[in-house]
XYZ file of C-alpha atoms in Angstrom:
747
model
C -27.693 -25.715 -12.785
C -26.626 -22.364 -14.627
C -26.717 -20.474 -11.414
C -24.437 -23.088 -9.774
C -21.956 -22.995 -12.586
C -21.887 -19.149 -12.522
C -21.358 -19.209 -8.944
C -18.308 -21.446 -9.137
C -16.988 -19.298 -11.911
C -17.299 -16.354 -9.620
C -15.546 -18.218 -6.949
C -12.659 -19.157 -9.142
C -12.378 -15.550 -10.299
C -12.349 -14.289 -6.770
C -9.635 -16.907 -5.733
C -7.612 -15.939 -8.994
C -7.683 -12.386 -7.893
C -6.164 -13.325 -4.472
C -3.403 -15.508 -6.083
C -2.598 -12.431 -8.227
C -2.431 -10.399 -4.972
C -0.286 -13.249 -3.485
C 2.088 -13.039 -6.483
C 2.249 -9.213 -6.222
C 3.008 -9.254 -2.533
C 5.508 -11.888 -3.143
C 7.313 -9.807 -5.685
C 7.432 -7.119 -3.306
C 8.832 -9.032 -0.521
C 11.587 -10.527 -2.751
C 12.401 -6.839 -4.033
C 12.732 -6.007 -0.290
C 14.980 -8.952 0.598
C 17.128 -8.219 -2.493
C 17.565 -4.536 -1.413
C 18.681 -5.371 1.934
C 21.020 -8.159 0.748
C 22.301 -6.362 -2.032
C 24.832 -3.502 -1.262
C 25.001 -2.446 -4.958
C 23.743 1.061 -6.251
C 20.196 -0.486 -6.782
C 19.400 -0.332 -2.968
C 16.859 2.478 -3.382
C 15.572 1.079 -6.622
C 14.796 -2.240 -4.778
C 13.158 -0.749 -2.044
C 11.052 1.512 -4.097
C 9.893 -1.174 -6.433
C 9.213 -3.378 -3.197
C 7.238 -0.732 -1.567
C 5.180 -0.233 -4.808
C 4.369 -4.072 -5.406
C 3.355 -4.393 -1.516
C 1.169 -1.322 -1.752
C -0.563 -2.708 -4.759
C -1.070 -6.045 -3.248
C -2.400 -4.694 -0.147
C -4.879 -2.571 -2.285
C -6.279 -5.599 -3.558
C -6.856 -7.100 -0.034
C -8.346 -3.756 1.023
C -10.761 -3.652 -1.869
C -12.075 -7.056 -1.358
C -11.789 -7.416 2.295
C -13.387 -4.277 3.429
C -15.303 -2.740 0.349
C -16.655 -5.682 -1.383
C -19.545 -7.812 0.062
C -19.255 -11.349 -1.235
C -21.981 -13.238 0.774
C -23.478 -14.285 -2.684
C -20.535 -16.509 -3.411
C -19.849 -17.595 0.319
C -16.956 -15.079 0.856
C -17.536 -12.746 3.706
C -15.391 -9.596 4.404
C -14.032 -11.330 7.431
C -12.911 -14.379 5.400
C -11.131 -12.269 2.880
C -9.354 -10.417 5.839
C -8.387 -14.028 7.109
C -6.970 -14.904 3.738
C -4.952 -11.513 3.634
C -3.679 -12.129 7.259
C -2.466 -15.681 6.673
C -1.079 -14.597 3.365
C 1.135 -11.983 5.143
C 2.172 -14.681 7.699
C 3.185 -17.113 4.842
C 5.334 -14.128 3.311
C 6.983 -13.570 6.635
C 7.743 -17.094 6.840
C 9.256 -17.209 3.427
C 11.447 -14.146 4.297
C 12.718 -16.124 7.287
C 13.317 -19.103 5.329
C 15.287 -17.185 2.805
C 17.564 -15.796 5.457
C 17.832 -19.104 7.100
C 18.884 -20.860 3.958
C 21.193 -18.057 2.907
C 23.121 -18.310 6.231
C 23.645 -21.920 5.496
C 21.253 -23.442 8.130
C 17.574 -24.165 8.717
C 15.876 -23.716 12.075
C 14.122 -26.793 13.528
C 10.821 -24.682 13.950
C 10.655 -24.281 10.303
C 8.454 -27.371 9.711
C 6.186 -26.524 12.540
C 5.924 -23.044 11.157
C 4.791 -24.128 7.640
C 2.408 -26.692 9.122
C 0.698 -24.023 11.064
C 0.434 -21.555 8.038
C -0.781 -24.291 5.679
C -3.383 -25.280 8.390
C -4.591 -21.804 8.528
C -4.803 -21.293 4.767
C -6.670 -24.567 4.282
C -9.140 -23.629 6.863
C -9.669 -20.329 5.069
C -9.924 -21.971 1.734
C -12.671 -24.283 3.256
C -14.602 -21.292 4.231
C -14.228 -19.885 0.692
C -15.695 -22.877 -1.038
C -18.609 -23.537 1.300
C -21.987 -22.869 -0.121
C -24.042 -20.073 1.219
C -26.972 -22.377 2.397
C -24.407 -24.230 4.495
C -23.586 -20.805 5.952
C -27.076 -20.264 7.131
C -27.160 -23.599 9.128
C -26.316 -23.831 12.732
C -22.545 -24.082 12.100
C -20.731 -22.538 15.153
C -17.864 -21.306 13.211
C -19.888 -19.586 10.431
C -22.470 -18.022 12.949
C -19.503 -16.509 14.713
C -17.741 -15.215 11.760
C -21.342 -13.876 10.516
C -21.802 -12.135 14.091
C -18.241 -10.587 13.500
C -19.110 -8.957 10.005
C -22.579 -7.669 10.616
C -23.201 -8.238 14.396
C -21.639 -6.752 17.551
C -18.296 -7.867 16.826
C -18.010 -5.754 13.562
C -15.665 -3.447 15.201
C -13.083 -6.255 14.879
C -13.219 -5.497 11.007
C -11.628 -2.122 11.534
C -9.793 -2.907 14.865
C -7.726 -5.761 13.781
C -6.147 -4.147 10.806
C -5.145 -1.155 12.681
C -3.635 -3.462 15.273
C -1.615 -5.149 12.376
C -0.641 -1.946 11.008
C 0.415 -0.583 14.426
C 2.402 -3.763 14.890
C 4.165 -3.394 11.365
C 5.061 0.225 12.115
C 6.386 -0.671 15.694
C 8.574 -3.439 14.336
C 9.785 -1.441 11.461
C 10.701 1.748 13.430
C 12.109 -0.573 16.439
C 14.291 -2.774 14.199
C 14.891 -0.904 10.926
C 14.874 2.784 11.676
C 15.961 2.894 15.330
C 19.641 2.926 15.660
C 19.970 4.147 19.276
C 19.378 7.306 21.095
C 20.423 10.422 19.186
C 20.082 13.442 21.311
C 21.218 15.011 24.475
C 18.032 14.949 26.571
C 17.172 11.310 25.643
C 20.559 10.123 26.942
C 20.380 12.240 29.968
C 16.835 10.874 30.859
C 18.197 7.380 30.518
C 21.327 7.664 32.540
C 19.092 9.197 35.329
C 16.866 6.146 35.093
C 19.851 3.888 35.375
C 20.902 5.679 38.508
C 17.562 5.117 39.990
C 17.483 1.353 39.036
C 20.729 0.879 40.769
C 19.582 2.424 43.823
C 21.502 5.768 43.747
C 18.378 7.882 43.676
C 17.742 10.906 41.632
C 21.385 11.293 40.872
C 23.232 12.285 37.442
C 26.494 11.595 35.857
C 25.787 14.284 33.432
C 27.239 17.409 35.275
C 26.434 20.712 33.964
C 28.994 23.553 35.148
C 26.408 25.940 36.227
C 24.706 23.272 38.394
C 28.068 22.159 39.698
C 29.092 25.721 40.706
C 25.554 26.405 42.166
C 25.704 23.198 44.400
C 29.364 23.792 45.251
C 28.629 27.567 46.529
C 25.535 25.956 48.420
C 27.765 23.467 50.110
C 30.296 26.079 51.203
C 27.392 28.328 52.604
C 26.009 25.540 54.709
C 29.643 24.264 55.779
C 30.280 27.961 57.027
C 26.980 27.959 58.977
C 27.588 24.496 60.428
C 31.017 24.597 60.841
C 31.741 22.012 58.224
C 34.338 21.698 55.494
C 31.928 22.704 52.540
C 33.573 20.050 50.565
C 31.082 18.772 47.827
C 32.605 15.347 48.001
C 33.725 14.587 51.684
C 35.857 11.472 52.045
C 33.556 9.791 54.576
C 30.820 9.577 51.839
C 33.176 9.285 48.861
C 36.053 7.135 49.474
C 38.553 6.433 46.776
C 37.053 4.516 43.920
C 33.623 5.879 44.595
C 32.098 7.793 41.467
C 31.700 11.542 41.981
C 28.067 11.850 40.985
C 25.716 14.682 42.206
C 21.767 14.903 42.624
C 20.129 16.074 39.556
C 18.665 19.619 39.723
C 17.952 20.022 35.998
C 15.404 17.323 35.246
C 11.983 16.786 36.598
C 11.519 13.255 38.124
C 8.590 11.783 36.361
C 9.764 10.348 33.168
C 13.136 8.919 34.636
C 11.288 7.163 37.450
C 8.826 5.511 34.989
C 11.663 4.558 32.532
C 13.725 3.093 35.661
C 10.558 0.957 36.230
C 10.539 -0.088 32.736
C 14.282 -1.025 33.053
C 13.523 -2.891 36.107
C 11.258 -5.092 34.366
C 13.320 -5.881 31.325
C 16.750 -5.794 33.065
C 19.072 -4.475 30.188
C 22.722 -5.202 30.594
C 24.222 -1.909 31.315
C 27.703 -3.015 31.864
C 28.005 -4.175 28.338
C 31.684 -4.796 26.772
C 32.621 -3.275 23.718
C 32.749 -6.609 21.866
C 29.215 -7.126 22.688
C 28.205 -3.665 21.454
C 30.126 -4.284 18.236
C 28.417 -7.701 17.725
C 24.827 -6.575 18.457
C 25.414 -3.053 16.811
C 23.678 -1.477 19.642
C 24.146 -0.616 23.383
C 21.803 -2.823 25.603
C 20.381 -0.046 27.280
C 18.954 1.450 24.243
C 17.141 -1.524 23.227
C 13.916 -1.488 25.201
C 13.197 2.193 25.286
C 11.167 2.583 22.209
C 8.631 -0.012 23.186
C 8.049 1.928 26.501
C 7.214 5.162 24.508
C 5.147 3.174 22.007
C 3.134 1.808 24.970
C 1.960 5.346 25.703
C 1.342 6.144 21.788
C -0.942 3.058 21.704
C -2.992 4.366 24.715
C -3.028 7.659 23.121
C -4.595 6.151 19.975
C -7.317 4.700 22.310
C -8.057 8.354 23.646
C -8.130 9.677 20.156
C -10.856 7.208 19.337
C -12.732 8.290 22.618
C -12.374 11.939 21.661
C -13.655 11.508 18.376
C -16.512 9.371 19.061
C -17.472 11.572 22.014
C -17.347 14.727 20.259
C -18.503 13.648 16.883
C -19.333 10.106 15.499
C -17.457 6.864 14.762
C -16.536 8.122 11.308
C -14.398 10.764 12.882
C -13.067 8.493 15.476
C -11.636 5.807 13.162
C -10.204 8.351 10.408
C -8.569 10.314 13.415
C -6.988 7.040 14.874
C -5.688 6.308 11.177
C -4.256 9.818 10.796
C -2.753 9.992 13.993
C -1.085 6.622 13.591
C 0.190 7.542 10.187
C 2.304 10.562 11.610
C 5.932 10.000 11.181
C 6.706 12.687 13.723
C 4.929 10.642 16.524
C 6.726 7.512 15.660
C 10.257 9.250 15.641
C 9.402 10.574 19.143
C 8.839 7.022 20.193
C 12.631 6.032 19.112
C 13.722 8.670 21.767
C 13.824 8.754 25.480
C 12.109 12.034 25.406
C 9.093 12.530 27.710
C 6.899 13.538 24.760
C 4.963 10.333 24.273
C 4.294 10.219 27.869
C 3.121 13.608 28.007
C 1.017 13.451 24.823
C -0.914 10.552 26.528
C -1.375 12.592 29.763
C -2.427 15.740 28.157
C -4.784 13.890 25.758
C -6.280 12.076 28.865
C -6.682 15.323 30.903
C -8.641 16.817 28.071
C -10.997 13.849 28.093
C -11.431 14.239 31.637
C -12.085 18.066 31.278
C -14.726 17.018 28.451
C -16.604 14.701 30.725
C -16.667 17.209 33.575
C -18.233 19.612 30.954
C -20.777 17.028 29.968
C -21.786 16.497 33.670
C -21.967 20.352 33.936
C -24.492 20.579 30.894
C -26.697 17.994 32.160
C -26.918 19.768 35.453
C -27.548 22.910 33.791
C -30.381 21.581 31.834
C -32.062 19.952 35.023
C -31.770 23.138 36.798
C -33.440 24.903 33.720
C -36.167 22.442 34.077
C -36.674 23.276 37.801
C -34.855 20.161 39.053
C -31.751 19.777 41.147
C -28.751 19.666 38.969
C -26.104 17.589 41.063
C -22.320 17.815 40.072
C -21.496 14.960 42.266
C -20.627 12.607 39.075
C -17.796 15.237 38.104
C -15.631 14.576 41.249
C -14.312 11.200 40.119
C -13.404 13.031 36.863
C -11.937 15.865 38.734
C -9.909 13.517 40.670
C -8.476 11.957 37.680
C -7.728 15.053 35.919
C -5.749 16.404 38.843
C -3.649 13.143 39.167
C -2.934 13.327 35.468
C -2.000 16.918 35.526
C 0.198 16.272 38.552
C 2.119 13.533 36.706
C 2.513 15.833 33.786
C 3.653 18.634 35.928
C 6.284 16.463 37.551
C 7.515 15.413 34.229
C 7.946 18.891 32.924
C 7.432 21.637 35.406
C 6.196 24.345 32.993
C 3.140 22.313 32.165
C 1.763 24.005 35.466
C 0.546 26.778 33.195
C -2.313 24.267 31.867
C -3.960 25.257 35.036
C -4.745 28.601 33.702
C -6.816 27.536 30.485
C -8.392 24.813 32.743
C -9.588 27.563 35.149
C -11.162 29.514 32.086
C -12.574 26.438 30.821
C -14.401 25.724 34.403
C -15.553 29.332 34.559
C -17.418 29.049 31.018
C -19.164 25.880 31.845
C -22.785 25.799 31.779
C -22.921 25.343 35.663
C -19.755 26.477 37.306
C -18.590 24.755 40.568
C -15.514 26.455 42.104
C -14.645 23.643 44.547
C -13.945 21.338 41.640
C -11.151 23.485 40.331
C -9.901 24.115 43.708
C -9.658 20.510 44.322
C -7.699 20.057 41.137
C -5.296 22.720 41.857
C -4.630 21.420 45.147
C -3.994 17.853 43.732
C -1.546 19.491 41.176
C 0.271 22.325 43.062
C 0.945 19.857 46.469
C 3.196 17.469 44.556
C 4.967 20.062 42.651
C 5.728 22.054 45.683
C 7.022 19.113 47.527
C 9.517 18.533 44.632
C 10.490 22.089 44.665
C 11.284 22.019 48.388
C 13.391 18.883 47.831
C 15.270 20.870 45.043
C 15.742 23.800 47.310
C 17.133 21.528 50.017
C 19.684 20.013 47.662
C 20.996 23.106 45.999
C 19.526 26.251 47.682
C 17.364 27.036 44.788
C 13.581 25.712 44.228
C 14.024 25.440 40.376
C 17.420 23.965 40.603
C 19.858 24.722 37.813
C 16.985 25.527 35.435
C 17.571 29.457 36.280
C 19.788 29.994 33.047
C 17.113 28.814 30.899
C 15.490 32.274 31.027
C 18.484 33.313 29.168
C 18.644 30.595 26.773
C 18.344 32.159 23.302
C 17.581 35.541 24.480
C 20.977 37.116 25.270
C 23.429 37.713 22.352
C 26.364 37.051 24.886
C 25.456 33.269 25.106
C 25.978 31.135 22.052
C 24.657 27.623 21.449
C 24.790 25.746 24.937
C 27.295 28.162 26.449
C 24.685 29.202 29.064
C 24.531 25.728 30.591
C 28.436 25.736 30.806
C 28.875 29.102 32.568
C 29.803 29.080 36.268
C 28.508 32.739 36.862
C 24.930 33.057 38.164
C 23.234 35.830 36.351
C 21.285 38.424 38.173
C 17.406 38.603 38.072
C 17.710 41.787 35.952
C 19.578 39.796 33.298
C 17.061 36.931 33.569
C 14.056 38.892 32.651
C 15.295 41.679 30.522
C 14.862 39.895 27.198
C 11.512 38.208 28.181
C 9.464 40.392 25.687
C 11.721 39.879 22.983
C 11.725 36.055 23.584
C 8.100 36.029 23.766
C 7.690 37.860 20.445
C 10.368 35.711 18.729
C 8.871 32.545 20.100
C 5.412 33.129 18.883
C 6.663 34.309 15.424
C 8.748 30.947 15.190
C 5.705 28.907 16.096
C 3.609 30.744 13.530
C 6.051 30.245 10.890
C 7.008 26.700 11.542
C 3.849 25.317 13.459
C 3.095 22.765 10.747
C 6.570 21.304 10.940
C 6.548 21.260 14.657
C 3.226 19.323 14.699
C 4.400 17.060 11.651
C 3.344 17.593 8.026
C -0.438 16.272 8.553
C -3.204 17.670 6.442
C -5.400 17.106 9.501
C -3.408 19.811 11.379
C -4.071 22.275 8.688
C -7.793 21.519 8.819
C -7.622 21.703 12.666
C -6.277 25.177 12.531
C -8.997 26.106 10.010
C -11.617 24.575 12.365
C -11.098 27.364 14.848
C -12.761 29.472 12.408
C -15.825 27.149 12.135
C -18.609 27.278 14.655
C -19.829 23.668 15.482
C -23.329 23.496 16.556
C -22.654 21.470 19.876
C -21.612 23.811 22.793
C -19.504 20.996 23.932
C -17.351 20.959 20.860
C -16.837 24.800 20.922
C -15.501 24.684 24.533
C -13.355 22.075 23.581
C -11.796 24.088 20.817
C -11.284 26.782 22.998
C -9.650 24.806 25.835
C -7.248 23.452 23.152
C -6.309 26.856 21.872
C -5.805 28.151 25.331
C -3.441 25.239 26.200
C -1.451 25.889 23.047
C -1.154 29.623 23.838
C -0.131 28.902 27.297
C 2.417 26.323 26.504
C 4.089 28.321 23.965
C 4.327 31.423 26.018
C 5.826 29.475 29.007
C 8.161 27.455 26.697
C 9.437 30.829 24.936
C 10.989 31.688 28.277
C 13.304 28.629 27.948
C 13.551 28.096 24.250
C 12.020 30.471 21.878
C 13.206 28.503 18.723
C 12.377 24.685 19.545
C 13.236 22.256 16.772
C 10.944 19.596 15.349
C 11.481 16.433 17.192
C 13.358 18.067 19.917
C 12.685 18.175 23.740
C 11.507 21.885 23.524
C 8.635 21.169 21.119
C 5.583 21.333 23.296
C 3.007 22.033 20.655
C 3.419 18.227 19.675
C 1.389 17.451 22.924
C -1.771 18.824 21.486
C -1.414 16.809 18.165
C -4.157 14.238 19.045
C -6.785 16.732 19.947
C -5.845 18.902 16.878
C -6.166 15.527 14.567
C -9.693 15.058 15.779
C -10.639 18.637 15.254
C -9.090 18.569 11.766
C -10.895 15.191 10.838
C -14.095 16.645 11.983
C -13.886 19.764 9.701
C -12.766 17.306 6.798
C -15.967 15.545 6.948
C -18.084 18.614 7.477
C -16.535 19.829 4.271
C -16.855 16.379 2.522
C -20.452 16.268 3.457
C -21.058 19.790 1.979
C -19.805 18.521 -1.332
C -22.742 16.213 -1.468
C -20.896 13.492 -3.596
C -23.357 10.899 -4.563
C -20.902 8.271 -5.693
C -19.519 6.365 -2.527
C -16.428 5.151 -4.368
C -15.406 8.722 -4.885
C -15.962 9.698 -1.308
C -13.771 6.881 -0.421
C -11.023 7.763 -2.671
C -11.148 11.349 -1.353
C -10.586 9.797 2.255
C -7.991 7.440 1.199
C -6.137 10.314 -0.720
C -6.036 12.405 2.393
C -4.517 9.679 4.372
C -2.121 8.870 1.966
C -0.924 12.485 2.144
C -0.604 12.056 5.824
C 1.570 9.000 5.378
C 3.937 10.445 2.842
C 6.726 11.427 5.366
C 6.503 8.188 6.675
C 7.033 6.567 3.263
C 10.197 8.603 3.148
C 11.199 7.111 6.273
C 10.380 3.586 5.289
C 12.427 3.603 2.175
C 15.618 5.362 3.439
C 18.312 3.021 4.584
C 20.548 3.732 7.614
C 23.738 2.703 9.435
C 24.111 0.832 12.575
C 25.094 3.801 14.613
C 23.865 7.579 14.644
C 27.442 8.588 13.696
C 28.454 11.311 13.524
C 28.658 12.164 16.629
C 27.522 8.871 18.340
C 29.697 5.785 18.010
C 28.927 3.778 21.164
C 31.646 1.237 21.160
C 34.241 3.982 20.618
C 32.603 6.300 23.247
C 32.693 3.433 25.648
C 36.325 2.389 25.000
C 37.855 5.826 25.179
C 35.801 7.213 28.288
C 36.125 4.145 30.239
C 39.852 4.805 30.425
C 39.018 7.220 33.141
C 38.808 5.831 36.701
C 35.334 5.534 38.262
C 36.255 8.387 40.847
C 37.534 10.664 38.004
C 35.605 12.832 35.562
C 35.513 12.833 31.758
C 35.291 16.382 30.691
C 33.880 16.355 27.232
C 31.633 18.399 24.673
C 28.992 15.654 24.808
C 28.927 14.364 28.458
C 25.302 12.902 28.067
C 26.823 10.251 25.595
C 29.815 9.280 27.900
C 27.700 9.145 30.961
C 25.175 7.073 29.120
C 27.371 4.700 26.950
C 30.568 4.784 29.194
C 28.898 4.890 32.543
C 31.418 7.615 33.740
C 30.598 10.983 35.516
C 31.000 13.488 32.723
C 31.428 17.196 32.990
C 30.103 19.281 30.328
C 33.176 21.342 28.792
C 33.159 24.527 30.798
C 33.065 27.983 29.135
C 36.703 28.612 29.900
C 39.895 26.782 30.685
C 40.142 28.545 33.817
C 36.929 27.043 35.235
C 38.014 23.682 33.997
C 41.271 23.860 35.863
C 39.376 25.418 38.970
C 37.045 22.275 39.019
C 40.193 19.921 38.380
C 42.169 21.329 41.365
C 39.363 22.111 43.996
C 36.308 19.758 43.199
C 37.264 16.544 41.454
C 40.035 15.677 39.226
C 39.402 15.026 35.647
C 40.974 11.734 34.125
C 40.202 12.508 30.452
C 39.318 15.366 28.393
C 37.570 14.472 25.285
C 36.483 16.460 22.167
C 34.100 14.910 19.602
C 32.512 15.779 16.202
C 30.219 17.806 18.373
C 32.889 20.506 18.419
C 35.371 19.209 15.752
C 32.910 19.108 12.905
C 32.698 22.965 13.320
C 34.789 25.138 11.049
C 37.783 26.897 12.066
C 35.850 30.235 11.948
C 33.060 28.669 14.305
C 35.706 27.174 16.779
C 37.278 30.669 17.088
C 34.178 32.715 17.545
C 31.559 29.952 19.091
C 30.891 28.520 22.322
C 34.107 26.675 22.243
C 36.382 29.584 21.442
C 38.143 29.318 24.790
C 39.244 25.845 23.744
C 40.483 26.511 20.341
C 44.177 27.193 21.561
C 44.291 23.812 22.980
C 42.984 22.430 19.858
C 45.363 24.484 17.785
C 48.368 23.651 19.648
C 47.844 19.717 19.724
C 47.215 19.723 15.984
C 49.985 22.148 14.801
C 52.541 21.926 17.294
C 51.820 18.275 18.752
C 52.060 19.512 22.267
C 49.871 20.978 25.065
C 50.196 24.351 26.966
C 52.924 24.413 29.744
C 50.454 24.740 32.705
C 47.492 22.639 31.358
C 47.042 19.720 33.876
C 46.563 17.072 31.116
C 49.881 17.091 29.259
C 49.246 13.801 27.069
C 46.893 13.651 24.027
C 46.017 11.245 21.348
C 43.816 11.490 18.082
C 41.137 8.702 17.032
C 40.137 9.470 13.419
C 37.254 7.376 12.390
C 36.480 8.947 9.089
C 40.048 8.747 7.499
C 40.743 11.957 5.532
C 37.821 13.809 6.842
C 39.310 15.329 9.835
C 39.633 14.578 13.611
C 36.670 12.719 14.928
C 37.939 12.287 18.589
C 40.652 14.107 20.439
C 41.847 13.188 24.128
C 43.892 14.553 26.717
C 44.959 12.861 29.981
C 47.331 13.447 32.683
C 49.114 10.032 31.636
C 49.090 7.755 28.806
C 46.206 5.405 29.434
C 45.361 4.347 25.901
C 48.410 2.012 25.304
C 47.374 -0.320 28.002
C 43.600 0.068 26.924
C 44.619 -0.884 23.251
C-alpha cells in the first residue's frame, strides 16, 4: 500500500512539473503575442522575455522526455514527448484563437481543432496514469510505444524532435524573417526561371551592357558574312509590342531550370497587380522560393547524418545534424534564390559517393593482399552517380569544374587505383559542360559568354564597383590575366582572415580546421580530410579569378559549399577531445554538448528576436518598382541602376546603367529605345563625393542638373523627369526620366 501511495505521489509530482512547463510556455507565447501586436518601445523586451520563457519551458520537456527514464511510474520518454508535442499544438491553437478573437471573428474550424487537441491530451494522460503492470500486458498501443523507446524504433526519439525543430525554423524563416529577395543574383535567377516557365527559353530581361555589346558585335559579324542586316532585333522576329529580350550568356542553366520546374508546380501569379502586392506585402513570385531551397537543405541534413555515421558513429552523426541545422548562415541562404543550397547538397552528395568508392577500393586492396581477386565492380554505380552529380553542379556554376582536380588526386591515393573510374567520371562531367559552352558560343561568339570581364572584377583599379559589367569595351587578354597573381594573393588572404564569417560563426567550423592537424586512425577518414582540403583550396583559387573578396551570404561565397563536411569533421574532433577529458559525470558531459550547441545557435537567436519590415527597403520596394517601371511599354527598355529588380518585379526588359551617357545614347538610338531611365537608392544613397568619383560618375551631371536646375541636358533623349521620395526628408529615393510624361496617366 505504501508503495502504491508513493507511486501515485510521484505521478502527481511529475504531472505538476508538466503543468509548470505548460504555464511557462504559455507565458512565453503570450509575451510573443504581446510583442507582435504592440507597436510600443517594449517590442524587443517582449520578444526577449518570450524567448526566455519558451526556452525554459522546452528545457523542462527536454529534461523529462530525453534524459529521464520514468518506467517506474508508468511514464516513458516517448509519452513525455507526446505530452510536449500536444502541448505545443495546444499553444499554437491558443495563438490562433487570440488572433481570431482580436480580429472580431472565430473560425468554424475552431471547435474541431479544440476537440482534436483535447482528445490527444486525454489519450496521453491515460498513458500517464496506467500502471506499470498494465504496460507489460499484451496491449498493442503500449507494446508499440515500448518498441519505439527501447526497440528498433528508438531512432524516432531523436528524429521526431529534429523534424519538429526543422519545421519550426522553416516556418519562422519563411513567414517572419523572409521579406522577399534581397540581392541581384537571386532576382536574376528568378527572372530567368520565369522566362523558362513562359516558354521563352533561356532568355533574360536583365541586360548587361557588356553582354549586349558582345552580342551586337557578333550579330553584325554574322550579318556581314551572310549578307544579312546584323540587326539584334529584326522586325520579323520582334514585331511592335514584343519585348526586346536576349539569350542569357551570363548564368549557368542548372539552377534556373530547376527553379522553373518548381514554379511550374506551384504556379505563382507573376502578373500581380500593385494593389495585390500591397495587400499581401509580398510579390507572388517570391513566395515559394525559400521552400525550394529548404528542400535541398533537408536532403543535405540526411547526407550529414550519413557522413557522420559512415566515418565515425551515431553520436557524431546526430550532433553534426543538429549543429548544421542550427547554422543561421544556412537558413539565410535558404531565403534567397541563389544556387548555394542546391550546390551544398550536390557537393556533399558527391563527397559521399567518393567515400563509398574509397571503401570499395579498401576492400579490394585487402582481398588482393590476402591473395584473392579484388574487384572494383561495385564502385561503378557510385562513379556514375558521382559523375552525374558533379555534372549538374558544373552546369549550375561552371567553375566547379575545378573539383575534378582534387578528385583525381583522391583516386590516385586510393588503396587500389582504377584509372577507368576517373576517366568515366571526367567524361560524364566534361561532356555536358562542353555542350553548354558550344551553345553559348553559337549565341554570342564566346564559349564563356559574357563572363570574360569577371577575370578583371576586383583586380583592376580602373574598374570600380560593378563598372566592369557595365562597360561596352572588350578587354584584351593581356589585361585579363595581368592581375591574376595579385587577385590570388588577395583572395587567399581574404579567406584566411574571414573564413569563419564566410562559413558562419559555428564552433564546429573552428574545430574542423583544427581537425586537419589531428591524425585519425582510420585511413578512410584521413583521405576524406585531404579531399575536403583539396576542394576548399581549388574552389578558392578559381573563385579568386572572379571575385577575390566575396561577402558572407553572397553568391560568390563558395567555401560555404563544404560546410556540411566541415561540421562532421569538427564534431568528430569535439568528441575526441571530450572523451580524452574522461569526465565521469554523465550530466556534465551532456551540459558541455548542450553548451556547444547553444553557442552554435547564438547567431540564430539574434535573428529570431530581430523584428523586420514588410520589404527589403532600401532599396527594394516591389509595389513602387512595379508601378514605375511598368510605365515603359513592353517593347521598350528600362535603363536603371538595379535592372535585376525591375526585370523581376516589373517584368520589363531592363538595361544596367552603362558606364557613360554616350554608350546609353548609342544603345537608345541603334539597338532599342529606352522608355524609362530610373535611378534608385542603389546610387542615390551614395554621398556626393562617391557619386562624382565612383562607378556612376558619368551620370552625376544628369542628376545634378535635375536637382539644382530642374531640367535635363539639351541633347539628352529623355527630356521629362520626376522624383518619387519615399523617405520624406531623407533624400531622393527614386528619380525617373522619360521621353514624355507618362506618370500623370499612371497616377
